[in-house]
Coordinates of C-alpha atoms and ligand atoms in Angstrom, one line a residue:
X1 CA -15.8 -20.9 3.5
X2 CA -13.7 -18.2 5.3
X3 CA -14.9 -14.6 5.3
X4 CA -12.2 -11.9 4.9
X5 CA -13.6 -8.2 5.9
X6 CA -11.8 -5.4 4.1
X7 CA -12.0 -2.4 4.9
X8 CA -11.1 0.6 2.1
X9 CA -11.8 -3.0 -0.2
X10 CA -13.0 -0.6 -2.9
X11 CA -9.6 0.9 -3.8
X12 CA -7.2 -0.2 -6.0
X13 CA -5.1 -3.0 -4.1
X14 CA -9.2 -3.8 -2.3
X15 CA -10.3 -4.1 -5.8
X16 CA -7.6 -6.6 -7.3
X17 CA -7.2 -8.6 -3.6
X18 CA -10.8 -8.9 -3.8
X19 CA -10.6 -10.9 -7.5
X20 CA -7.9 -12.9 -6.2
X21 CA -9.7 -14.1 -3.0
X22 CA -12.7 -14.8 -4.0
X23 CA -11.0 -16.7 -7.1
X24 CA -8.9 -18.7 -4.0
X25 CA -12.3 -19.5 -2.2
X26 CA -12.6 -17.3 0.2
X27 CA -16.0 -15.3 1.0
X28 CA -15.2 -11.4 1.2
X29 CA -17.0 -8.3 2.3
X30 CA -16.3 -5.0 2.3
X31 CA -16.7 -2.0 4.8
X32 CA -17.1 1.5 2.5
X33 CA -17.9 5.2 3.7
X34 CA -20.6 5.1 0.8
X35 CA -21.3 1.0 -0.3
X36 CA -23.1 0.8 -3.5
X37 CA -26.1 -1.3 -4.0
X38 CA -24.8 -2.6 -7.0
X39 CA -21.4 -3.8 -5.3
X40 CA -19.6 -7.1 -6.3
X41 CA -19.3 -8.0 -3.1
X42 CA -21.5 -7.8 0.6
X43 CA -20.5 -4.3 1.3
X44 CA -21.5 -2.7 4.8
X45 CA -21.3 0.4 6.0
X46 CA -19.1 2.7 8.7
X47 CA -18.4 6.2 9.8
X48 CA -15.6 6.9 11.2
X49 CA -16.0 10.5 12.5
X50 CA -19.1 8.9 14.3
X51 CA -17.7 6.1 15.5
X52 CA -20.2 3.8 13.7
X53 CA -20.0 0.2 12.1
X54 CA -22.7 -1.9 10.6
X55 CA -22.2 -4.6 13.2
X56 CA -23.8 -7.2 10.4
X57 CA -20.1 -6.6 9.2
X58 CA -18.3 -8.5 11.5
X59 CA -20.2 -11.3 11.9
X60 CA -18.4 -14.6 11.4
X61 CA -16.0 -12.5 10.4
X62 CA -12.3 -14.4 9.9
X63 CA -9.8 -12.1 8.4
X64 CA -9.6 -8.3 8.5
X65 CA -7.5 -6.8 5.8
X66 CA -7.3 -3.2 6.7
X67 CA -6.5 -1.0 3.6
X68 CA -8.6 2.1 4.3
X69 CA -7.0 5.3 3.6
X70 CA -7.3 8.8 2.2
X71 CA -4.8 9.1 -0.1
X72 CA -1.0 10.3 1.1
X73 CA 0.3 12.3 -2.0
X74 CA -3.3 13.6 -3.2
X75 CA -3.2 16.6 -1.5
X76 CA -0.5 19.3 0.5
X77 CA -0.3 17.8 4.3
X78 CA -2.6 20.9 6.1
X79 CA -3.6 20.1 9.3
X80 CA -6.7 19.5 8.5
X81 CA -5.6 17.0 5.4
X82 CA -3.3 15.7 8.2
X83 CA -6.2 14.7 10.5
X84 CA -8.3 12.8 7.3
X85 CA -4.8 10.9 6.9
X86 CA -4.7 9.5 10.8
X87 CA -8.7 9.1 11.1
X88 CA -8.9 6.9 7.9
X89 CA -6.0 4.8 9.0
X90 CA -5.6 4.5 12.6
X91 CA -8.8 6.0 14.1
X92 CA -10.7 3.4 11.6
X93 CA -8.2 0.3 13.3
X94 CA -9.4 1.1 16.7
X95 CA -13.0 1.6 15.9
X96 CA -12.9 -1.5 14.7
X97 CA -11.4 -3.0 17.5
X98 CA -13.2 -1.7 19.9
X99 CA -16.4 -3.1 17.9
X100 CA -15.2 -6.4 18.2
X101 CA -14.2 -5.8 21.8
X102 CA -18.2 -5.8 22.4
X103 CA -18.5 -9.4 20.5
X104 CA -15.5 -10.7 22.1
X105 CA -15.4 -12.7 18.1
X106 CA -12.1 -12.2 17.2
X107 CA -11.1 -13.2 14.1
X108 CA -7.8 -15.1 13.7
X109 CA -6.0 -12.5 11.4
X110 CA -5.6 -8.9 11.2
X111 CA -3.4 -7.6 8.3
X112 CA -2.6 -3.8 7.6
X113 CA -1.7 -1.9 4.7
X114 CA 1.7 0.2 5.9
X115 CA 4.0 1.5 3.7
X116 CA 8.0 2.0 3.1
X117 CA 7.6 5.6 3.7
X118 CA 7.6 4.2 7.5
X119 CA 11.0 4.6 7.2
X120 CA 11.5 8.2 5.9
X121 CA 11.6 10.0 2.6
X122 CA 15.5 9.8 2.5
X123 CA 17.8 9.4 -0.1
X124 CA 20.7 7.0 0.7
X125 CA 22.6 3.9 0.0
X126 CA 21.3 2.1 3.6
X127 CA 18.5 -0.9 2.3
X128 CA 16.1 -0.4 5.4
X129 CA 15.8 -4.0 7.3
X130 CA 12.4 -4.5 9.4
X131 CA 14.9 -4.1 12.0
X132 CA 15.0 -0.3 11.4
X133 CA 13.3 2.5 13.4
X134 CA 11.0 4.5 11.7
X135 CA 11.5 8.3 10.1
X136 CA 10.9 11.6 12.3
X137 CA 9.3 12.8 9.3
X138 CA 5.7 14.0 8.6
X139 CA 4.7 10.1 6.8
X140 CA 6.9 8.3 9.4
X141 CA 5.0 9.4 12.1
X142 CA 1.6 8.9 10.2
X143 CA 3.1 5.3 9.6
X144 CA 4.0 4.3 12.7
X145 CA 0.9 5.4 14.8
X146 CA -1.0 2.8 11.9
X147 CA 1.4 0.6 12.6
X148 CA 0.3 1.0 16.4
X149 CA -2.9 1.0 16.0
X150 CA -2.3 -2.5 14.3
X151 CA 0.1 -3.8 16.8
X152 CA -3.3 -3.0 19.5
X153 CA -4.9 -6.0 17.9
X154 CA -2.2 -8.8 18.8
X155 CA -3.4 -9.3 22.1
X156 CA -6.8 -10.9 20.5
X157 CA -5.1 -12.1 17.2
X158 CA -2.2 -12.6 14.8
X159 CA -0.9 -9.1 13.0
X160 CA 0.7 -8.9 9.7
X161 CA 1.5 -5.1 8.8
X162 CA 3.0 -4.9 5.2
X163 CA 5.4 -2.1 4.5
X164 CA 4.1 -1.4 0.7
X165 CA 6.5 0.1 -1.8
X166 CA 5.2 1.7 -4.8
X167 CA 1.9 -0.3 -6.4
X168 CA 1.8 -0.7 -9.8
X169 CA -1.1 -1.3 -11.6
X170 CA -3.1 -0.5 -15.0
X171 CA -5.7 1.4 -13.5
X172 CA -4.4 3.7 -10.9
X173 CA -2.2 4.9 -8.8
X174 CA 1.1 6.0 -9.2
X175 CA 2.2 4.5 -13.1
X176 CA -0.8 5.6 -14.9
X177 CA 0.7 9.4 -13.8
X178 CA 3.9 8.5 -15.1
X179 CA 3.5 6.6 -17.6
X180 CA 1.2 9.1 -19.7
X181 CA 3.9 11.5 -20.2
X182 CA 6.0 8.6 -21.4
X183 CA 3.4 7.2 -23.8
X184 CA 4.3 10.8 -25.7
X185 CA 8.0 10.6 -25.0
X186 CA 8.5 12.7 -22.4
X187 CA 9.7 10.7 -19.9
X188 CA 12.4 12.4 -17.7
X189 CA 14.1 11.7 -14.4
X190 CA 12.7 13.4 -11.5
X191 CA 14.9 15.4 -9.5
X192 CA 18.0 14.4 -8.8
X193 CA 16.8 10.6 -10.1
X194 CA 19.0 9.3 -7.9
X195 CA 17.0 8.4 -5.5
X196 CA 15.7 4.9 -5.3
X197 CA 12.1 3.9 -6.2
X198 CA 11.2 0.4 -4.3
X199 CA 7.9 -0.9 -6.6
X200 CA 6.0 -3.8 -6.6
X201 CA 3.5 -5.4 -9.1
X202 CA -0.5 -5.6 -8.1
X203 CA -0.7 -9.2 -8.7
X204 CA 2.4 -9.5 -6.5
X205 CA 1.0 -7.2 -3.6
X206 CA -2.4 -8.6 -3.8
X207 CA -0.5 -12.5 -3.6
X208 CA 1.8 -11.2 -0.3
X209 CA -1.7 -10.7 1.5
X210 CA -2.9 -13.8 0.6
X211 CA 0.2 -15.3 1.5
X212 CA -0.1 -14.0 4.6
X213 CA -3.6 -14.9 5.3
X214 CA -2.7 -18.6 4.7
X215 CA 0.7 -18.6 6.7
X216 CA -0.1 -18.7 10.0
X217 CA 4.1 -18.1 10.7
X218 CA 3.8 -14.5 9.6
X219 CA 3.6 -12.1 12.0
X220 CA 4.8 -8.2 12.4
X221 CA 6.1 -5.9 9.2
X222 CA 7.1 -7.3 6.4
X223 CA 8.7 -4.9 3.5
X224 CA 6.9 -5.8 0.2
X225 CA 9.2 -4.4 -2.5
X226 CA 10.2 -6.5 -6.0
X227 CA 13.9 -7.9 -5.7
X228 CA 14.5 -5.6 -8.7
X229 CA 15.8 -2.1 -7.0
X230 CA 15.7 0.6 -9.3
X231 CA 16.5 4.5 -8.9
X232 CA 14.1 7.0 -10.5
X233 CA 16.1 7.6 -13.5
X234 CA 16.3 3.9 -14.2
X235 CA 12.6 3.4 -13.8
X236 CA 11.7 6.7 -16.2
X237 CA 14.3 5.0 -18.5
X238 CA 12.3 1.8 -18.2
X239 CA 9.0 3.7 -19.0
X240 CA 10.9 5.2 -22.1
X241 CA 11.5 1.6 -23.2
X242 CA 8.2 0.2 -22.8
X243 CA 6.9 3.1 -24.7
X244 CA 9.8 2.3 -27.6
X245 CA 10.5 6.1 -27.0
X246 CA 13.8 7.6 -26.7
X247 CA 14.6 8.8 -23.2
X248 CA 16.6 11.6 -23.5
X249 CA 14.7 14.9 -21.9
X250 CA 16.2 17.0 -19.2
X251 CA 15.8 16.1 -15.7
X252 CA 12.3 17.7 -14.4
X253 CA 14.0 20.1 -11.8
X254 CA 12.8 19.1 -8.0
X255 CA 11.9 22.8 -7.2
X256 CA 9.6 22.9 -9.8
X257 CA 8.2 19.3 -7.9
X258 CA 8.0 20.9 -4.5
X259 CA 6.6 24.2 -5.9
X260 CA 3.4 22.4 -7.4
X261 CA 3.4 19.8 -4.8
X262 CA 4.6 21.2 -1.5
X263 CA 5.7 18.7 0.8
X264 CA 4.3 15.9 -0.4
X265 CA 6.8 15.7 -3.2
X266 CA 8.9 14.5 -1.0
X267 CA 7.5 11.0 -1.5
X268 CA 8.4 11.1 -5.1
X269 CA 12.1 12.4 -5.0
X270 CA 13.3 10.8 -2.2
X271 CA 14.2 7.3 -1.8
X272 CA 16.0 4.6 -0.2
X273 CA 16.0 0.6 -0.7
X274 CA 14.0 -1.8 1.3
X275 CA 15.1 -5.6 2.0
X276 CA 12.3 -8.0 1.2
X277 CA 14.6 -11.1 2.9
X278 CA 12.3 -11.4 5.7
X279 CA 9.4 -11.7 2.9
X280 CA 11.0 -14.4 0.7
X281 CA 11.9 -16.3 3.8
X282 CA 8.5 -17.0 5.0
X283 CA 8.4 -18.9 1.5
X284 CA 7.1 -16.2 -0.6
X285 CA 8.0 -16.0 -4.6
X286 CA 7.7 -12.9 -6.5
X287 CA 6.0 -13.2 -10.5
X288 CA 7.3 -10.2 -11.0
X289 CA 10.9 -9.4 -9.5
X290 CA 12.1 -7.3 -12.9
X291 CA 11.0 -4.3 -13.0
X292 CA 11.0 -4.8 -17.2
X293 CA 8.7 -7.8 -17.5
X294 CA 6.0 -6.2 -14.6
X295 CA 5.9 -3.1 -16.7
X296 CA 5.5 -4.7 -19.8
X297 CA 2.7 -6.3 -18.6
X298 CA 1.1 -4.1 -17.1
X299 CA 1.5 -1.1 -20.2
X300 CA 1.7 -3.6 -23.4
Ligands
LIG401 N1 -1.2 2.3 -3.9 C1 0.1 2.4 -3.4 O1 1.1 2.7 -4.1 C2 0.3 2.2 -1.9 C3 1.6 2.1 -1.4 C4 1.8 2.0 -0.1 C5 0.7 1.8 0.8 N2 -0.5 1.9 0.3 C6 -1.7 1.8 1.2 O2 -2.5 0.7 0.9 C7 -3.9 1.0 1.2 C8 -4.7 0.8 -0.1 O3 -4.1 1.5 -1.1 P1 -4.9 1.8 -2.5 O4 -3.9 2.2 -3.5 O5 -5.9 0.7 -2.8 O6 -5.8 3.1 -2.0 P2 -7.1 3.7 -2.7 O7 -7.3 3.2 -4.1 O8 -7.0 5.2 -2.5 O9 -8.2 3.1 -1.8 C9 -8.3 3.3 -0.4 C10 -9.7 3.1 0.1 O10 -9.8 3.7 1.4 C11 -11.0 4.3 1.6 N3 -10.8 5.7 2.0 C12 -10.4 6.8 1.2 N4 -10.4 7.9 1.9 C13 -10.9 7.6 3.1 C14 -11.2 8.3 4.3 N5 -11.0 9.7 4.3 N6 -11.7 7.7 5.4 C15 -11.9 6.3 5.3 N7 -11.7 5.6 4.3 C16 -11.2 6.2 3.2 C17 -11.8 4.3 0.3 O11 -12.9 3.3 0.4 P3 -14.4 3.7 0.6 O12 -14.6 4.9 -0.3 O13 -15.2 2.5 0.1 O14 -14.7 4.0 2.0 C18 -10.8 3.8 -0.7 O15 -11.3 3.0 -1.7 C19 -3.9 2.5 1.6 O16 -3.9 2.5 3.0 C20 -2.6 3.0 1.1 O17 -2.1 4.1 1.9 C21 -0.8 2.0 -1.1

């Protein structure tokens, strides 16, 4: 049985991959900055400030699927939030790699969480290709020193970073925030709601990095966004739907966004497409491409 190391496994897209690989054979542990006893899975044990890693953890070790990461959009982007956001994503690659540097055991995969916002929060009718350089801006920069600290690992073994759009999911994350309004009609357009909103089902994300596991063709970023694109208004219009609400309300202003959000509100009312070509050529078939069907599932 293969053994697939996640590290950050406990989050949302952790918790759902987990299901799915364990249900596709695979053996999984986790690496946590607090594992439970009462986990669901092997769960072991780092620190990143200190530089520690239960080395039990990588024993035999596969696959590494690295998802860790202190949320982007939880809090305003101080320095100090700023440094939690690199340390949990790319200090945490190179700790690990420098763990296995010791062992010399390298496994034969290393897949990393990335995300679209690699290639700016900017509104505007260009669909970003892989192809495309990533943003000056404050999550571009984050995103492309993760990236790096991915790309570090290719000279032991194959990398697979996945540029994630917008995960949806029942239990988390950014629909159960807009969807509660919704529930009570009062779902509005955010901003402009222009701006596009690439998305993409759990099940869906949670199949791309088993996909990727299996194919041993894959290799660099890959864009994981639903064929679907929507803009924001489209997608609070959806939400209205789902609901069997009328959709109506004034847009919500974006200075009142940016006001309680600060920067970080950025995320939310900008927005561009993002191709997902180079995804469905290495064979990969979406359950969810409509934006429709992946939200009545997930909300019915
Ligand atoms: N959800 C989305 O819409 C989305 C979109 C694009 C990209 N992504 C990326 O995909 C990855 C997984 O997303 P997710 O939604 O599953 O996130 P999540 O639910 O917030 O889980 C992330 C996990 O990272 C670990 N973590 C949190 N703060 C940390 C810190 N300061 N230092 C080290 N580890 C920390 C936690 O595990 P422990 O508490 O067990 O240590 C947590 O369970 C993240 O890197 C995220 O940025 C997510």
């Amino acid at each position: 049985m293969e053994v697939v190391l996640i590290t950050g496994g406990t989050g949302l897209v952790g918790g759902h991959l987990t299901k799915l690989l364990k249900h596709e054979g695979f053996a999984v542990r986790h690496l946590s900055r607090n594992p439970k006893p009462d986990a669901a899975v092997p769960t072991f044990a780092w620190d990143i400030g200190k530089g520690n890693v239960d080395p039990k953890a990588l024993e035999n070790v596969d696959h590494i699927i690295h998802l860790s990461g202190a949320g982007i959009a939880d809090e305003r982007w101080s320095e100090e939030r700023l440094k939690v956001l690199y340390a949990s994503r790319v200090d945490s690659g190179m700790l690990l790699l420098r763990a296995l540097e010791k062992t010399g055991a390298w496994p034969k995969t290393f897949i990393s969480a990335s995300g679209i916002n690699y290639y700016g929060a900017v509104t505007s009718e260009h669909v970003f290709t892989e192809n495309d350089p990533p943003a000056n801006d404050t999550v571009g920069k984050l995103t492309q020193a993760w990236e790096e600290a991915a790309d570090a690992w290719a000279a032991h073994t194959r990398v697979v970073k996945l540029r994630t759009s917008v995960v949806l999911a029942r239990e988390g994350g950014a629909l159960t925030k807009l969807a509660a309004p919704a529930r009570w009609g009062l779902s509005a357009p955010l901003g402009s709601g222009k701006q596009w909103m690439p998305w993409v089902h759990i099940d869906d994300l949670s199949a791309v990095y088993v996909h990727a596991l299996r194919d041993r063709e894959m290799n660099g970023s890959y864009n994981v966004a639903a064929p679907e694109a929507v803009q924001n208004r489209d997608f609070m219009r959806a939400l209205a739907q789902v609901f069997h609400k009328p959709f109506f309300a004034p847009n919500v202003p974006g200075f009142a966004i940016r006001a309680i959000l600060g920067e970080p509100a950025n995320l939310i009312l900008e927005g561009s497409r993002a191709s997902n070509t180079k995804l469905a050529q290495s064979g990969f078939a979406f359950r969810f491409p409509k934006l429709g069907e992946a939200l009545g599932d997930l909300l019915q």
